Amino acid sequence: MPRHGVDTVDDYMREEEEVVDGDMPDFVDEEYYYGRGEESGLDEYDMLTKVTDTSSVQARKGKDIQGIPWEGLNITREIYRLTRLEQYKNYENIPLSGEAVDKECKQMEKGGNYYEFFHNSRLVTPTILHFQLRNLVWATSKHDVYLMSNYSVMHWSSLSCNLSEVLNFSGHIAPNERHAGSLLEGFTQTQISTLAVRDNFLVVGGIQGELSCKALDKPGVSFCTRTTYEDNAITNAIEIYDSLSGGVHFIASNNDCGVREYDMERFQLLSHFRFPWPVNHTSMSPDRKLITIVGDHPDGLLVDPRNGKSVASVVGHLDYSFASAWHPDGRTFATGNQDKTCRVWDLRNLSLPIAILKGNMGAVRSVRFSSDGKFLVVAEPADFVHVYSSEANYLKRQEIDFFGEISGVSLSPDDESLYIGIWDRTYASLLQYNKRHAYGYLDSFM
């Protein structure tokens, strides 16, 4: 990951003034667009900020899913979308990578309808720390979601509509268990760059290489460590998985070019592999025989987890990659890149991707396969999440369209719910989409 002196979205936005980050008040001409407030008798500030949740029933009746009061503005949603597409500047480390892709690649056909809008929760306010790291939303069931909100890891229950704090990193966090290698003094004011939640385990990574582990059914934190004391230590991604031995392990990808594997029982470092460039994301294959490694290089690597040696590479992306995921078939995997594409690869022939999936505006920052393998969820930095049908060879997609930076996307383990975190100063929220089912007449008797 480049730009080591820029750690937050705000820092990035100050340094890159041409980039639009999705905060509507920042780039809408208020006098022009909000001019109808007086005519309607509405206070302009109230019109923008007194926004409520949106239910599926309200959306079907025409309410904007984010509660944006288009009827009171001097611009339509359609025109504003066109303006947004024109103004949004995709961040690139390799200049013109996005333009090259635009010339070479066409978007896949729209028309898929796999998930339908269910609810937009305004009580939930996701946030982003580093503009390139967007794995900050995780669903552990179709009703339970964990996400970052400022310094806090929060839990949202869509059943009870209850938002609760799991861990607050603004003060002092210290482990309440003793494990070899654990920093018993803990951390103070940890800036959280990434997290992962699976089953009963939560692992949180920080800007200075911090790792904190928690069992969700126990109070406090079980383990704290710092992966490295190098200046360039950001924890870029974490993946939790079941090992072949039956225990739960996790992998941390760091900006110091390291990939580290830990067990979740004794919290011991099991392996540490180094690569020629900062590692932005890793994902373990279903059979645990390969790790996908992507980072500050256009090419991705397939690595043997037993020794860290590269066994193959994938060539085709034009910029740096920040996302990867395996299909449950164990043969197919996807990589997401700042060249605005997600590329899908097949182990049986890695010379060319089997699909190149182009975004609308920006880098592919998150990719997720559904657990049944039928869908691939691809998230841009802002405004668009695409759901592709793997059964249709990725030739058809559903486009989910909104306004705001995306803090993360997550499918529930049963694939029934899709959650999207939206970071925005006015319209921050958590979108929930539910899987569509074609129930037959007799299903009502089951």
XYZ file of C-alpha atoms in Angstrom:
446
model
C 0.000 0.000 0.000
C 1.493 3.375 -1.005
C 1.197 6.844 0.486
C 2.417 5.851 3.920
C 2.028 9.345 5.336
C -1.699 9.410 4.551
C -3.608 7.309 7.041
C -7.188 8.552 6.933
C -9.830 9.455 4.431
C -9.727 13.077 5.585
C -5.953 13.232 5.078
C -6.342 11.710 1.665
C -9.090 14.120 0.706
C -7.056 17.121 1.798
C -4.103 15.941 -0.248
C -6.098 14.821 -3.291
C -8.543 17.667 -3.774
C -9.718 16.400 -7.134
C -11.152 13.228 -5.575
C -14.832 13.306 -4.703
C -15.584 11.208 -1.627
C -19.344 10.942 -1.731
C -20.302 13.528 0.911
C -23.179 15.269 -0.802
C -22.761 18.693 0.894
C -19.123 18.828 -0.268
C -19.714 18.805 -3.981
C -23.312 19.842 -4.542
C -23.791 23.524 -5.268
C -25.999 24.219 -2.256
C -27.434 27.519 -3.508
C -28.430 25.931 -6.806
C -29.528 22.493 -5.688
C -31.216 23.424 -2.428
C -32.926 26.543 -3.734
C -36.400 25.009 -3.561
C -36.301 24.830 0.228
C -37.908 28.258 0.572
C -40.618 27.403 -1.953
C -41.557 24.254 -0.065
C -41.342 25.923 3.330
C -38.697 23.461 4.484
C -35.536 24.420 6.292
C -32.647 23.332 4.061
C -30.594 21.846 6.876
C -33.587 19.999 8.279
C -34.471 18.719 4.837
C -31.072 17.099 4.524
C -30.479 15.869 8.051
C -33.895 14.843 9.379
C -33.671 11.591 7.501
C -35.313 8.455 8.821
C -34.874 4.761 8.127
C -36.333 3.375 4.937
C -38.235 0.095 4.886
C -38.923 -2.142 1.906
C -42.594 -1.107 1.996
C -41.659 2.586 1.850
C -39.180 1.942 -0.965
C -41.840 0.158 -2.994
C -44.033 3.225 -2.560
C -41.318 5.445 -4.012
C -39.249 6.614 -1.032
C -35.528 6.908 -1.752
C -33.726 3.995 -0.077
C -31.356 6.453 1.656
C -34.073 8.951 2.481
C -32.575 11.646 0.242
C -35.353 14.234 -0.363
C -34.970 14.569 -4.135
C -38.411 16.119 -4.430
C -37.168 19.129 -2.459
C -33.968 19.637 -4.446
C -33.337 21.416 -7.724
C -31.737 18.337 -9.220
C -33.112 14.936 -10.051
C -31.480 11.729 -8.906
C -30.759 10.830 -12.518
C -28.914 14.080 -13.266
C -27.043 13.914 -9.989
C -25.948 10.363 -10.804
C -24.540 11.549 -14.135
C -22.726 14.395 -12.362
C -21.293 11.951 -9.864
C -20.062 9.604 -12.583
C -18.345 12.512 -14.313
C -16.760 14.018 -11.194
C -15.594 10.992 -9.214
C -11.845 10.517 -9.578
C -10.572 6.994 -9.138
C -7.324 6.783 -7.165
C -4.525 5.117 -9.119
C -0.956 4.180 -8.233
C -0.156 3.402 -11.851
C -1.341 6.374 -13.933
C -4.085 5.849 -16.516
C -4.737 2.245 -15.471
C -8.471 2.945 -15.306
C -8.526 4.663 -18.702
C -6.787 1.697 -20.304
C -9.403 -0.637 -18.853
C -12.237 1.633 -20.038
C -10.928 1.318 -23.594
C -10.457 -2.444 -23.460
C -13.366 -3.719 -21.390
C -17.128 -3.518 -21.561
C -19.436 -3.884 -18.587
C -21.479 -7.016 -18.194
C -25.196 -6.836 -18.872
C -27.460 -5.511 -16.151
C -30.756 -7.162 -15.388
C -29.971 -9.608 -12.620
C -32.335 -9.432 -9.656
C -30.862 -11.617 -6.941
C -31.193 -9.490 -3.794
C -33.974 -7.038 -2.998
C -33.846 -3.985 -0.763
C -35.090 -4.689 2.760
C -34.044 -1.882 5.106
C -31.749 1.126 5.478
C -30.726 1.734 9.106
C -29.684 5.294 9.899
C -28.866 4.465 13.524
C -25.820 2.582 12.231
C -23.013 4.955 11.179
C -20.104 3.091 9.567
C -16.769 4.876 9.198
C -13.532 4.380 7.253
C -10.019 5.063 8.514
C -7.862 4.423 5.435
C -9.329 5.186 2.016
C -7.952 1.990 0.427
C -9.088 -0.454 3.133
C -12.791 -1.298 3.003
C -13.236 -4.574 4.905
C -15.052 -3.060 7.862
C -18.463 -4.795 7.760
C -18.991 -8.468 8.677
C -22.226 -10.448 9.052
C -22.127 -13.558 11.258
C -25.795 -14.407 10.623
C -28.572 -12.927 8.527
C -29.457 -10.745 11.528
C -26.072 -9.985 13.151
C -23.562 -7.495 11.746
C -20.268 -6.153 13.117
C -18.731 -2.930 11.847
C -16.430 -0.026 12.676
C -17.865 3.292 13.793
C -15.085 5.736 14.653
C -13.036 4.037 17.416
C -15.674 1.406 18.209
C -16.499 -2.058 16.968
C -20.293 -2.124 16.959
C -22.850 -4.931 16.754
C -26.151 -4.408 14.947
C -29.108 -6.745 15.275
C -31.583 -6.352 12.425
C -34.080 -8.399 14.481
C -34.185 -6.163 17.538
C -32.888 -3.035 15.740
C -30.430 -2.729 18.601
C -26.977 -1.185 18.177
C -24.415 -2.041 20.863
C -20.715 -1.440 21.400
C -18.452 -4.489 21.422
C -15.045 -2.824 21.867
C -13.965 0.795 22.159
C -10.391 1.510 21.087
C -10.367 5.229 21.885
C -8.877 4.553 25.317
C -6.801 1.691 26.676
C -7.266 -1.927 25.548
C -5.333 -4.708 27.307
C -5.654 -8.510 27.233
C -7.236 -10.229 30.219
C -5.628 -13.583 29.368
C -1.954 -14.542 29.414
C -0.484 -15.947 26.223
C 3.106 -16.108 25.029
C 3.909 -13.087 22.888
C 0.928 -11.070 24.066
C 1.465 -7.407 24.933
C 0.045 -7.369 28.440
C 0.266 -3.572 28.548
C -2.086 -3.462 25.550
C -2.696 -0.447 23.312
C -3.986 3.084 23.648
C -6.055 4.869 21.009
C -5.680 2.191 18.354
C -6.622 3.394 14.888
C -8.489 0.465 13.352
C -7.676 -0.203 9.710
C -9.395 -3.579 9.239
C -11.297 -6.298 11.048
C -12.732 -9.767 10.541
C -15.486 -11.594 12.408
C -16.334 -15.262 11.995
C -18.475 -17.452 14.204
C -17.406 -16.505 17.722
C -14.134 -14.734 16.920
C -13.268 -11.092 16.286
C -9.821 -9.967 15.101
C -9.017 -6.266 14.718
C -6.006 -4.755 12.954
C -4.482 -1.304 13.393
C -2.522 1.315 11.513
C 0.672 0.583 13.485
C 0.538 -3.184 12.986
C -1.621 -3.879 16.037
C -3.672 -7.057 16.343
C -6.359 -7.573 18.983
C -8.352 -10.795 19.335
C -11.610 -11.316 21.167
C -13.999 -14.212 21.754
C -17.486 -12.736 21.397
C -18.882 -14.870 24.232
C -16.237 -13.699 26.709
C -15.676 -10.280 28.283
C -12.639 -8.247 27.322
C -9.831 -9.024 24.919
C -7.916 -12.312 24.853
C -4.764 -11.311 22.990
C -2.875 -8.217 21.830
C 0.268 -8.069 19.757
C 2.131 -5.805 17.383
C 3.197 -7.592 14.210
C 6.168 -5.284 13.662
C 7.641 -2.063 14.968
C 8.584 -0.842 11.499
C 7.183 2.542 10.510
C 5.283 1.010 7.602
C 3.267 -1.524 9.568
C -0.410 -1.089 8.644
C -2.527 -4.208 9.077
C -4.289 -4.234 5.710
C -6.503 -7.307 5.942
C -7.428 -10.249 8.163
C -8.999 -13.587 7.269
C -10.308 -16.105 9.814
C -10.667 -19.724 8.676
C -10.815 -23.326 9.865
C -7.453 -25.070 9.566
C -7.015 -28.614 8.291
C -6.145 -29.670 11.840
C -9.569 -28.572 13.030
C -8.601 -25.409 14.905
C -9.435 -21.826 13.963
C -6.607 -19.766 12.466
C -6.293 -16.279 11.040
C -3.967 -14.607 8.555
C -2.882 -10.969 8.823
C -1.661 -9.105 5.723
C 0.627 -6.196 6.457
C 2.249 -3.244 4.773
C 5.706 -4.452 5.868
C 5.427 -7.079 3.075
C 4.604 -9.770 5.620
C 1.863 -12.377 5.908
C 1.468 -13.947 9.353
C -0.622 -16.922 10.428
C -1.851 -17.324 14.026
C -3.919 -19.936 15.793
C -6.976 -18.747 17.737
C -6.598 -21.123 20.668
C -3.167 -20.199 22.023
C -2.683 -17.128 19.788
C 0.719 -18.297 18.655
C 2.458 -17.163 15.477
C 2.558 -20.259 13.248
C 4.207 -18.851 10.134
C 5.598 -15.585 8.786
C 6.227 -15.162 5.066
C 7.683 -12.112 3.352
C 7.040 -10.899 -0.174
C 8.643 -8.320 -2.489
C 5.889 -5.737 -1.936
C 3.316 -4.699 0.685
C 0.535 -7.278 0.955
C -2.941 -5.744 0.841
C -5.095 -8.869 0.999
C -4.845 -12.646 1.300
C -7.420 -15.415 1.070
C -7.117 -19.104 1.835
C -8.432 -21.679 -0.647
C -11.219 -24.006 0.554
C -8.875 -27.025 0.579
C -6.243 -24.978 2.513
C -3.578 -25.783 -0.107
C -3.156 -22.307 -1.620
C -3.190 -18.691 -0.505
C -4.005 -15.843 -2.873
C -1.642 -12.919 -2.247
C -2.309 -9.467 -3.733
C -0.720 -6.107 -2.953
C 1.317 -3.230 -4.324
C 1.985 -4.936 -7.646
C -0.224 -5.577 -10.691
C 0.350 -9.346 -10.503
C -1.162 -11.662 -7.924
C 0.503 -14.721 -6.419
C -0.644 -18.207 -5.470
C 1.406 -19.386 -2.504
C 1.872 -22.695 -0.727
C 0.815 -22.058 2.908
C 3.239 -24.717 4.172
C 6.391 -22.882 3.085
C 5.370 -19.506 1.652
C 6.725 -20.296 -1.785
C 4.973 -18.951 -4.875
C 3.602 -21.708 -7.095
C 1.948 -19.513 -9.731
C 1.131 -15.913 -10.589
C -1.803 -14.220 -12.293
C -1.016 -11.476 -14.791
C -3.426 -8.989 -16.311
C -4.314 -6.278 -13.805
C -2.915 -2.818 -14.531
C -2.653 -1.405 -10.994
C -2.418 -2.524 -7.344
C -4.923 -5.016 -5.894
C -6.757 -4.772 -2.573
C -9.216 -7.670 -2.632
C -9.384 -11.404 -3.258
C -11.804 -14.266 -2.640
C -12.173 -17.973 -3.406
C -15.187 -19.661 -4.909
C -16.244 -22.648 -2.754
C -15.426 -24.985 -5.651
C -11.736 -24.455 -4.829
C -10.818 -23.920 -8.495
C -11.968 -20.354 -9.050
C -10.873 -17.160 -7.332
C -11.323 -13.434 -7.858
C -9.038 -10.419 -7.454
C -10.074 -6.770 -7.124
C -7.866 -3.957 -8.392
C -7.518 -0.193 -8.635
C -7.763 -0.534 -12.425
C -11.539 -0.678 -11.781
C -11.815 -4.405 -12.486
C -12.480 -7.622 -10.680
C -10.907 -10.527 -12.543
C -12.015 -14.107 -12.084
C -9.407 -16.854 -12.536
C -9.492 -20.644 -12.947
C -6.619 -22.732 -11.558
C -6.789 -25.032 -14.581
C -5.670 -22.213 -16.887
C -4.191 -19.096 -15.306
C -2.947 -17.568 -18.563
C -6.109 -15.458 -18.921
C -8.967 -14.583 -16.558
C -12.274 -16.293 -17.274
C -14.058 -12.965 -16.668
C -13.127 -9.279 -16.433
C -15.786 -7.393 -14.460
C -15.523 -3.622 -14.847
C -16.837 -1.127 -12.324
C -18.636 2.129 -13.015
C -16.485 4.644 -11.163
C -13.592 3.294 -9.198
C -11.356 0.590 -7.810
C -12.694 -2.769 -6.722
C -12.035 -2.646 -2.979
C -14.022 -5.697 -1.773
C -15.037 -9.010 -3.344
C -17.116 -11.779 -1.760
C -18.347 -15.109 -3.111
C -21.585 -16.432 -1.680
C -21.172 -19.608 0.360
C -23.187 -21.574 -2.209
C -20.976 -20.224 -5.000
C -23.881 -18.827 -7.037
C -22.958 -15.156 -6.645
C -19.960 -12.850 -6.580
C -20.374 -9.508 -4.808
C -18.068 -6.756 -6.085
C -17.872 -3.393 -4.303
C -16.452 -0.180 -5.707
C -15.114 2.543 -3.355
C -18.427 4.382 -3.546
C -21.985 4.313 -4.913
C -22.051 0.872 -6.551
C -22.139 -2.756 -5.465
C -22.515 -5.388 -8.189
C -23.846 -8.914 -7.701
C -22.765 -11.261 -10.507
C -24.235 -14.669 -11.260
C -21.490 -17.267 -11.427
C -24.052 -19.713 -12.807
C -24.449 -17.355 -15.785
C -20.646 -17.253 -16.221
C -20.555 -13.722 -14.733
C -22.288 -12.374 -17.856
C -25.230 -10.943 -15.906
C -25.206 -8.658 -12.891
C -27.459 -6.844 -10.472
C -26.400 -3.254 -9.850
C -27.099 -1.764 -6.417
C -26.964 2.020 -6.756
C -26.745 4.591 -3.922
C -24.582 7.550 -2.866
C -21.672 7.414 -0.424
C -18.352 5.743 0.301
C -18.532 2.010 0.999
C -16.966 0.883 4.284
C -17.545 -2.780 3.544
C -19.878 -5.423 2.150
C -20.798 -8.759 3.694
C -23.013 -11.700 2.885
C -24.417 -13.643 5.802
C -23.095 -17.226 6.082
C -26.408 -18.580 4.711
C -26.355 -16.005 1.855
C -29.791 -14.749 2.903
C -28.703 -11.175 3.685
C -26.321 -8.728 2.020
C -25.142 -5.770 4.102
C -23.476 -2.613 2.757
C -21.885 -0.002 5.037
C -22.190 3.597 3.795
C -19.829 6.261 5.133
C -21.142 9.784 4.630
C -21.358 12.853 6.849
C -25.092 13.185 6.237
C -26.327 9.830 4.958
C -24.194 7.265 6.809
C -26.171 4.054 7.229
C -26.283 0.291 6.866
C -28.138 -1.070 3.830
C -29.689 -4.519 4.072
C -30.730 -6.535 1.026
C -32.384 -9.939 1.295
C -32.054 -12.811 -1.130
C -34.947 -13.207 -3.520
C -36.756 -16.548 -3.554
C -39.118 -17.860 -6.191
C -41.549 -19.618 -3.889
C -44.132 -21.862 -5.457
C -47.773 -22.252 -4.464
C -47.153 -25.390 -2.417
C -44.330 -23.737 -0.432
C -46.963 -21.998 1.697
C -47.869 -25.377 3.195
C -44.330 -26.276 4.206
